PDB file of C-alpha atoms in Angstrom:
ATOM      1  CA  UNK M 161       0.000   0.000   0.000  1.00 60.00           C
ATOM      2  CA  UNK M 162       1.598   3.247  -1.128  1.00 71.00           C
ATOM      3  CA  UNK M 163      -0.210   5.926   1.080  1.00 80.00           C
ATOM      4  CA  UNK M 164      -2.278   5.089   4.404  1.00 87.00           C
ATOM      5  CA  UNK M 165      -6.099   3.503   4.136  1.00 94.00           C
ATOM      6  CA  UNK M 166      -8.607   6.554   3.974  1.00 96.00           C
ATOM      7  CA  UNK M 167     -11.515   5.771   6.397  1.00 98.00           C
ATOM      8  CA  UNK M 168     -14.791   7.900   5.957  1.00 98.00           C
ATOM      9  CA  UNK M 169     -16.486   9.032   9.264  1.00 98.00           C
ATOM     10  CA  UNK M 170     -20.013   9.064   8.055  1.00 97.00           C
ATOM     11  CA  UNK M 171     -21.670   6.745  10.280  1.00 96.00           C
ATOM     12  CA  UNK M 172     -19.848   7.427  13.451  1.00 96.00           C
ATOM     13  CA  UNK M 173     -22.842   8.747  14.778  1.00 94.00           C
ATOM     14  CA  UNK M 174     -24.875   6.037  12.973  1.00 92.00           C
ATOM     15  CA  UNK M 175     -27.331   4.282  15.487  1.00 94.00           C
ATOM     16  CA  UNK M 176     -27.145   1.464  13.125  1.00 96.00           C
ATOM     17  CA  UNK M 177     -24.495  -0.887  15.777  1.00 96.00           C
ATOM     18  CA  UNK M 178     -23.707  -2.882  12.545  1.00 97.00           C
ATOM     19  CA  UNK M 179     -22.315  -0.559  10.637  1.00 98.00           C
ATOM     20  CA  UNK M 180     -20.634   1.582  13.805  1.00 98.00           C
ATOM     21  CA  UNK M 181     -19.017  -1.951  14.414  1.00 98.00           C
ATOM     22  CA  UNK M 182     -17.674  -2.260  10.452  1.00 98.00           C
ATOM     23  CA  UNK M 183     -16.345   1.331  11.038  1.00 98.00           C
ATOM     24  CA  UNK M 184     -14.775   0.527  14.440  1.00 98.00           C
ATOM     25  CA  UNK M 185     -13.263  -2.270  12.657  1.00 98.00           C
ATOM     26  CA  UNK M 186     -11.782  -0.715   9.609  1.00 98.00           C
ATOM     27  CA  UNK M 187     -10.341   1.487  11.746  1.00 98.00           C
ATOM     28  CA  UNK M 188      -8.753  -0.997  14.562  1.00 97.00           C
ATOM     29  CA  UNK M 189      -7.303  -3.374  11.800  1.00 96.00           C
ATOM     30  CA  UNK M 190      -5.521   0.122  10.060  1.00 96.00           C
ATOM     31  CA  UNK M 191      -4.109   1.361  13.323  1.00 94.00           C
ATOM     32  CA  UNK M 192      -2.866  -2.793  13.863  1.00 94.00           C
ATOM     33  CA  UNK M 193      -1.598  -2.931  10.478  1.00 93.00           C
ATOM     34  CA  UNK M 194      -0.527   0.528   9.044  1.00 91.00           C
ATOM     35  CA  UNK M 195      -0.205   2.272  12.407  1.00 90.00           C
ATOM     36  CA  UNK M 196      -1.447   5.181  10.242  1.00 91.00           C
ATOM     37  CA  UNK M 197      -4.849   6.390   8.760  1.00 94.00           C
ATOM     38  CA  UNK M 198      -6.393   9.219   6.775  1.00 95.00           C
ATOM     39  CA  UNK M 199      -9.906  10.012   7.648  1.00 96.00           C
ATOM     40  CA  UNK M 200     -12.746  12.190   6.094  1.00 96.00           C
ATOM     41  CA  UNK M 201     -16.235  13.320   6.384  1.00 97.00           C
ATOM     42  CA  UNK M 202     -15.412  14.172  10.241  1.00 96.00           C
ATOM     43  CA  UNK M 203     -17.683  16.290  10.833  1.00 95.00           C
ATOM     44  CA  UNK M 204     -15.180  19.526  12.194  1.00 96.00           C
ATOM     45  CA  UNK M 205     -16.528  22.414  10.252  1.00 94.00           C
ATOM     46  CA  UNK M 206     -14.210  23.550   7.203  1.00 95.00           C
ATOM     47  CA  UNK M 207     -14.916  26.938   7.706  1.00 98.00           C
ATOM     48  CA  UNK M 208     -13.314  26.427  11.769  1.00 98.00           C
ATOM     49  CA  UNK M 209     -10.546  24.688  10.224  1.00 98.00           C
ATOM     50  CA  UNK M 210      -9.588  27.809   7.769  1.00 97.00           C
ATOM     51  CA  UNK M 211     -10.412  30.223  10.504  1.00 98.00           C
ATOM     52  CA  UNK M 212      -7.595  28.220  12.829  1.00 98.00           C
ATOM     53  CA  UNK M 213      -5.007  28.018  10.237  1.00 97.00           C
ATOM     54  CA  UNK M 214      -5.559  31.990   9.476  1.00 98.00           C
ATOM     55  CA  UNK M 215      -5.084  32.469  13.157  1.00 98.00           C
ATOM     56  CA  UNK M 216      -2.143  30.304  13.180  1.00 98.00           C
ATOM     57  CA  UNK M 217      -1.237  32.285   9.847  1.00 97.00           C
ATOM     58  CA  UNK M 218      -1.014  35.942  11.725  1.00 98.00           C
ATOM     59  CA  UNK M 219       0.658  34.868  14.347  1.00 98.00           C
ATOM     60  CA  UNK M 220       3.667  33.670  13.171  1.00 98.00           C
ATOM     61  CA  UNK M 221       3.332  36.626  11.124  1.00 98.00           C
ATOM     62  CA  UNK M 222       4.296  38.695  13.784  1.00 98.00           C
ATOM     63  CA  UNK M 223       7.969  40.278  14.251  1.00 98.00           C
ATOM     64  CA  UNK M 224      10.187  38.089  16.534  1.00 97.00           C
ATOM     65  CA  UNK M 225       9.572  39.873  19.570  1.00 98.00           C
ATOM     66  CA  UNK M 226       6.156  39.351  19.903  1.00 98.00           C
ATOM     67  CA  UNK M 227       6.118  35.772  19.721  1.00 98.00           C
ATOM     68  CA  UNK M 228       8.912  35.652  21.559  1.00 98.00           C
ATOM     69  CA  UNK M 229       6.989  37.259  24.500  1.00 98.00           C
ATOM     70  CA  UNK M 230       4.978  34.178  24.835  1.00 98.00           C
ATOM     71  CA  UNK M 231       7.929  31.566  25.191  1.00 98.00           C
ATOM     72  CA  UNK M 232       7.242  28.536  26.272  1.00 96.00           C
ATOM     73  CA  UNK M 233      10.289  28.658  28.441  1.00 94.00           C
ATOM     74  CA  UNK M 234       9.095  31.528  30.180  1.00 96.00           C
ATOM     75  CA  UNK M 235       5.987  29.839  30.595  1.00 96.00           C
ATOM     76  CA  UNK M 236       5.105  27.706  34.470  1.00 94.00           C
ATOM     77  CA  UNK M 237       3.791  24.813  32.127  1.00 95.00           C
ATOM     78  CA  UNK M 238       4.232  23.552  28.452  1.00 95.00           C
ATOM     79  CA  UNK M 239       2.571  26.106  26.643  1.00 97.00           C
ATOM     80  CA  UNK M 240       3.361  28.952  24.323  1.00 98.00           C
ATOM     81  CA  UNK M 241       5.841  30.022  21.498  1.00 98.00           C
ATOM     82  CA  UNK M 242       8.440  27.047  20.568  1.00 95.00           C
ATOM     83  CA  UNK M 243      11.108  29.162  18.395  1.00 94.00           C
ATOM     84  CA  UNK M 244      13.081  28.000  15.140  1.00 86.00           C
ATOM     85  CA  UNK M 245      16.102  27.878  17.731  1.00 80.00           C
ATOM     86  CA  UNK M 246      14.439  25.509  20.058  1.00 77.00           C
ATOM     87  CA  UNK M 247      16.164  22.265  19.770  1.00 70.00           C
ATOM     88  CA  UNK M 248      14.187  19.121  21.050  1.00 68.00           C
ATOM     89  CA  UNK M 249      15.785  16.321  23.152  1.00 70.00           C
ATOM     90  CA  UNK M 250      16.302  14.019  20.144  1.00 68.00           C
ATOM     91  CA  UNK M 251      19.863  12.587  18.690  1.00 69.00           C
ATOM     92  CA  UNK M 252      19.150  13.000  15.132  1.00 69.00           C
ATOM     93  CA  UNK M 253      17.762  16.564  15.353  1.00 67.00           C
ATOM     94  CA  UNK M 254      20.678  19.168  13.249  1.00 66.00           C
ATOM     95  CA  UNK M 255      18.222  22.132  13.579  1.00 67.00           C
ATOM     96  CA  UNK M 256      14.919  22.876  13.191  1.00 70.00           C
ATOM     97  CA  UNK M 257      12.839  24.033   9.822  1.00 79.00           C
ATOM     98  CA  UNK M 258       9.696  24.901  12.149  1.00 85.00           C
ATOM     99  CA  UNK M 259       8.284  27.076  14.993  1.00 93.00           C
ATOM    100  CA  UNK M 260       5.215  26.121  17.058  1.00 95.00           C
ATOM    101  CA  UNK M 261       2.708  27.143  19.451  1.00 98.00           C
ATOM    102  CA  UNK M 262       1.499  24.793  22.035  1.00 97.00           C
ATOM    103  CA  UNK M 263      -1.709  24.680  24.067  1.00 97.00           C
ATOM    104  CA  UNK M 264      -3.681  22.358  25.548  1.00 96.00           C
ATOM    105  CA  UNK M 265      -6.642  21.604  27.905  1.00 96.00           C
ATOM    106  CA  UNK M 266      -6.899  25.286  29.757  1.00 97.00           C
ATOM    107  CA  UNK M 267      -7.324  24.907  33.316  1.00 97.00           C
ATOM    108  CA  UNK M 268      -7.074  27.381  36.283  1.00 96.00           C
ATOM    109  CA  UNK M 269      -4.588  28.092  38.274  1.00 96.00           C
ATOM    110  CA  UNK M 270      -5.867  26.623  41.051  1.00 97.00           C
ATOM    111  CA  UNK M 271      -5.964  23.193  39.533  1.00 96.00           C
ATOM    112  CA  UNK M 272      -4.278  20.623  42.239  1.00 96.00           C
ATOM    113  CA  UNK M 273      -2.450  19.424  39.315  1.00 96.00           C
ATOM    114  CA  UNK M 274      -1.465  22.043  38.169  1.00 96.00           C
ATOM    115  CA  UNK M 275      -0.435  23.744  41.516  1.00 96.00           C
ATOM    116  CA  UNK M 276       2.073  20.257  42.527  1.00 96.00           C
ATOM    117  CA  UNK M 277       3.739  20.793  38.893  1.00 93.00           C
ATOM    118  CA  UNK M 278       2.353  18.985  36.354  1.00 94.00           C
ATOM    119  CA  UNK M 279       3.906  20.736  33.503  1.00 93.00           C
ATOM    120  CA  UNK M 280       1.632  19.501  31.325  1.00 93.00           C
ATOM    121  CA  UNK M 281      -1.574  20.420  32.338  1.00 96.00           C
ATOM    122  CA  UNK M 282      -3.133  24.356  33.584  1.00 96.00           C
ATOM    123  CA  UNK M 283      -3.739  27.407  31.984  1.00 98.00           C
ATOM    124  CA  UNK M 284      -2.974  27.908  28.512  1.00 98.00           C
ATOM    125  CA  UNK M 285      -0.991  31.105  27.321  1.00 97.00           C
ATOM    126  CA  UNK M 286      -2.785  33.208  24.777  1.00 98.00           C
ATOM    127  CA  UNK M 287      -1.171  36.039  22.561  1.00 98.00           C
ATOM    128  CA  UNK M 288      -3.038  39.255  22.667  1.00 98.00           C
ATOM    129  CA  UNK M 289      -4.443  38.686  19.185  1.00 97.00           C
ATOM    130  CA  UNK M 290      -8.109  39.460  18.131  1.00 94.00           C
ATOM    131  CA  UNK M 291     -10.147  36.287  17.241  1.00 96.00           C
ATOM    132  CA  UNK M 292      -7.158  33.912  18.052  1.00 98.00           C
ATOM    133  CA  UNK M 293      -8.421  32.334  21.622  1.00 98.00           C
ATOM    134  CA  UNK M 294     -12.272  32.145  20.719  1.00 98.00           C
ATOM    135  CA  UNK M 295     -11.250  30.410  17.429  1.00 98.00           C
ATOM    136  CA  UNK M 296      -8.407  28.072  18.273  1.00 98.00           C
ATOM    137  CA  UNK M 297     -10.338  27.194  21.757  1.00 98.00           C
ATOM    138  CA  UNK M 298     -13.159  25.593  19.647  1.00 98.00           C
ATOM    139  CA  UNK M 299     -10.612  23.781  16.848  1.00 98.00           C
ATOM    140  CA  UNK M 300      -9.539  22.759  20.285  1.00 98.00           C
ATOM    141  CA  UNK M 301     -12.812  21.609  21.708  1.00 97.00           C
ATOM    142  CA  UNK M 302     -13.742  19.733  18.483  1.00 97.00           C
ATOM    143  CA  UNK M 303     -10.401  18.051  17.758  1.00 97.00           C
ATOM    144  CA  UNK M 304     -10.746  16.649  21.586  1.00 96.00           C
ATOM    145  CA  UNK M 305     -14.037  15.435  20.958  1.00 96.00           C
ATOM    146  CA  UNK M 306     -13.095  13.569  17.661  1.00 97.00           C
ATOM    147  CA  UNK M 307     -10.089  11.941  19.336  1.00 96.00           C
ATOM    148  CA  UNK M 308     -12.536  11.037  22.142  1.00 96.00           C
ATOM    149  CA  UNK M 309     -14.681   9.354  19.235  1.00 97.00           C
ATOM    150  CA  UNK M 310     -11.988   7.770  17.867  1.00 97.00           C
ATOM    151  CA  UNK M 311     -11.077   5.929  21.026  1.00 96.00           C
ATOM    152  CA  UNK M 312     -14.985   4.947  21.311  1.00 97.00           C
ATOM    153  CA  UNK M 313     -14.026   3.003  18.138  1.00 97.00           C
ATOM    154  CA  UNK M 314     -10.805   1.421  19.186  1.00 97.00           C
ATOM    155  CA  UNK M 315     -12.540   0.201  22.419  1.00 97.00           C
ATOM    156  CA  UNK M 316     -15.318  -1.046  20.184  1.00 98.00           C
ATOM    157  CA  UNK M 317     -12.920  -2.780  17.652  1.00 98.00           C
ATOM    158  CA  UNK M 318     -11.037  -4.239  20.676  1.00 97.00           C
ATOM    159  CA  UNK M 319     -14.074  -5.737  22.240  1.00 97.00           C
ATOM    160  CA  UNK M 320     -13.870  -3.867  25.536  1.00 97.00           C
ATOM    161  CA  UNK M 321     -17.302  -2.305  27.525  1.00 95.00           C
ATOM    162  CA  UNK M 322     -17.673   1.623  26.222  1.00 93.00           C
ATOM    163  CA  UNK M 323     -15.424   3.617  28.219  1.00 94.00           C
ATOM    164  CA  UNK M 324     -12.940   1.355  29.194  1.00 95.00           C
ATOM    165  CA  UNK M 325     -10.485   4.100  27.854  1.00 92.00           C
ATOM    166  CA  UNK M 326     -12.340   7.059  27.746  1.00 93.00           C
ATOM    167  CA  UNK M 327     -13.281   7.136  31.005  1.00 93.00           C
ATOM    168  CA  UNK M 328      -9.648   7.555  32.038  1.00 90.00           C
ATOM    169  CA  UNK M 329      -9.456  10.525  30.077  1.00 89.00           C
ATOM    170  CA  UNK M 330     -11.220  12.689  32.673  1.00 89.00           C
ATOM    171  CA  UNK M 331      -8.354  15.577  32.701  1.00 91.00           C
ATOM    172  CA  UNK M 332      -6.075  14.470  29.155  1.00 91.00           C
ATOM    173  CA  UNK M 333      -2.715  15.967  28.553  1.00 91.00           C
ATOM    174  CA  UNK M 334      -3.699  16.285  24.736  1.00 92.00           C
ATOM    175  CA  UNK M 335      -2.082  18.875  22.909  1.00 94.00           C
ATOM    176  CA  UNK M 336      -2.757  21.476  19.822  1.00 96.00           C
ATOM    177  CA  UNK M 337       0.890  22.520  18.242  1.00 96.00           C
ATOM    178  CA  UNK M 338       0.337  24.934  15.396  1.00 97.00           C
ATOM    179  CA  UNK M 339       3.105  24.669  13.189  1.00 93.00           C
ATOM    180  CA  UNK M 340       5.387  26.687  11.085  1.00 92.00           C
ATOM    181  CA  UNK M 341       7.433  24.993   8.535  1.00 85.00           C
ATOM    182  CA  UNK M 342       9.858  26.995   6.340  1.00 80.00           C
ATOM    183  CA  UNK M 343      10.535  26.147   2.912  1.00 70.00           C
ATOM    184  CA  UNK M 344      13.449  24.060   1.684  1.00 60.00           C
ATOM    185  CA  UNK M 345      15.045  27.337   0.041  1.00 60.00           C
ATOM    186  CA  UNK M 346      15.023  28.430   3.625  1.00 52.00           C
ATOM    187  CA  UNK M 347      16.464  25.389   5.321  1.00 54.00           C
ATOM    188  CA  UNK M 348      20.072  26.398   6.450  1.00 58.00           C
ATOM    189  CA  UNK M 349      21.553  22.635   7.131  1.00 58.00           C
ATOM    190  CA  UNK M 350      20.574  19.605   4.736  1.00 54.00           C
ATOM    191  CA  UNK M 351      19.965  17.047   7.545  1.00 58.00           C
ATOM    192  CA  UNK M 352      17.354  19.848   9.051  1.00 56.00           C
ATOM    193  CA  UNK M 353      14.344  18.664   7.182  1.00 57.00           C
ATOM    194  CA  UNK M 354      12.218  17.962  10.271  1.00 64.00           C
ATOM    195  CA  UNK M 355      11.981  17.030  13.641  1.00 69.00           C
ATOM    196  CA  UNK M 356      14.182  14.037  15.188  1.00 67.00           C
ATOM    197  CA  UNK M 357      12.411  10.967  15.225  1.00 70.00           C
ATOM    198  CA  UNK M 358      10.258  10.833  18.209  1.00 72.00           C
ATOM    199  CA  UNK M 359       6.997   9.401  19.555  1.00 76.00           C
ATOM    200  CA  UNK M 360       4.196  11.392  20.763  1.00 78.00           C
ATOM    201  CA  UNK M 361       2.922  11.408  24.333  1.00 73.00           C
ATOM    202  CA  UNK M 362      -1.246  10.251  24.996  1.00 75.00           C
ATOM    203  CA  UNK M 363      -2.930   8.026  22.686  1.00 83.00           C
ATOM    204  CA  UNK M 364      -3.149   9.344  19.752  1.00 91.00           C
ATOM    205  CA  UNK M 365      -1.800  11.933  16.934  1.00 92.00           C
ATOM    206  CA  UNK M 366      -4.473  13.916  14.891  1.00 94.00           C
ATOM    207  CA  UNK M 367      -2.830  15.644  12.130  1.00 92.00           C
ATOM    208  CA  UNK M 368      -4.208  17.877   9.853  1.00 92.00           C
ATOM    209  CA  UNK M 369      -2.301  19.034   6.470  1.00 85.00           C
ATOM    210  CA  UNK M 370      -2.771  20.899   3.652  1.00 81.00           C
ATOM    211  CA  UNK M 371       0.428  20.606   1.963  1.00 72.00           C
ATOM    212  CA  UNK M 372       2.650  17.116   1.034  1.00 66.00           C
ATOM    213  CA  UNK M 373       5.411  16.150   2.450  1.00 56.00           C
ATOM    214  CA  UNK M 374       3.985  15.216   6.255  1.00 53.00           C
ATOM    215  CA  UNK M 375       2.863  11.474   5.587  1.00 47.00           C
TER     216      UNK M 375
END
């Protein structure tokens, strides 16, 4: 197989338990056997989608500074501005071609997790930029929801009662990074075409693309 099965999402909703259960399947035996997947007809409204990439769009638009007042390693847990210069922990990483943002489920402050230093949950950091939290908070909302679908299907596929993963996902660490990657004219090292090989924390990776090059 040359590129990863596409799975439509049209009957994930279904009330029809037959085909929820063909769905639940097709997806289980592509995650066993690709480890990868495409999906469409998920229901996240295009119009969201464009609004969140035209957020993303502006910001990294803006001159150095600005982003740079919302670094992440100013920040008291894993959110905010991940520069070009950032380097991750990985042994095959020369330099990277991208800059981020990273947000995630936005808690208060006074969140007992939060408060004993779990870096990876509390409040999210949120550039003072018209449109930009109202927008990306709902991509946000919806993306969470899907993956929370998803995971309805895997538990389906894999024969376990409904919520036999789900309902451990009462406060996730899940994660929106909205990337910036330069183009190759712009790359200043050959080996810095991406990130160093790496696996992603929770259970799963939702990525959304409108150019090649990222499967």
């Amino acid at each position: 197989m040359d590129q990863p099965p596409l799975i439509s999402l049209s009957v994930l909703h279904s009330e029809d338990l037959d085909q929820y259960q063909r769905l639940c399947n097709e997806i289980g035996v592509a995650a066993r056997e690709f480890g990868f997947l495409r999906i469409c007809d998920h229901g996240i409204d295009l119009k969201l989608i464009e609004a969140t990439y035209a957020c993303a769009e502006r910001f990294f638009r803006m001159p150095d500074a600005f982003k740079r007042s919302y670094y992440i390693g100013n920040s008291s847990n894993h959110r905010g501005y991940v520069p070009f210069t950032e380097k991750g922990d990985y042994p095959d990483e020369v330099s990277r071609n991208y800059e981020a943002f990273d947000l995630g489920l936005d808690l208060p402050i006074t969140d007992r997790h939060y408060l004993v230093g779990n870096r990876l949950l509390g409040p999210n950091v949120w550039p003072d930029m018209s449109e930009f939290r109202g927008t990306v908070s709902e991509y946000y909302r919806q993306i969470s929801a899907l993956g929370r679908l998803l995971c309805e299907c895997l538990e389906a596929y894999l024969g376990l009662r409904t919520g036999s993963i789900t309902s451990q996902m009462s406060k996730p660490i899940s994660q929106l990074r909205l990337l910036h990657y330069v183009r190759n004219s712009d790359l200043r090292d050959h080996r810095s075409v991406n990130m160093g090989a790496h696996t992603d924390y929770e259970c799963l990776t939702l990525l959304h693309t409108r150019n090649e090059g990222l499967l």
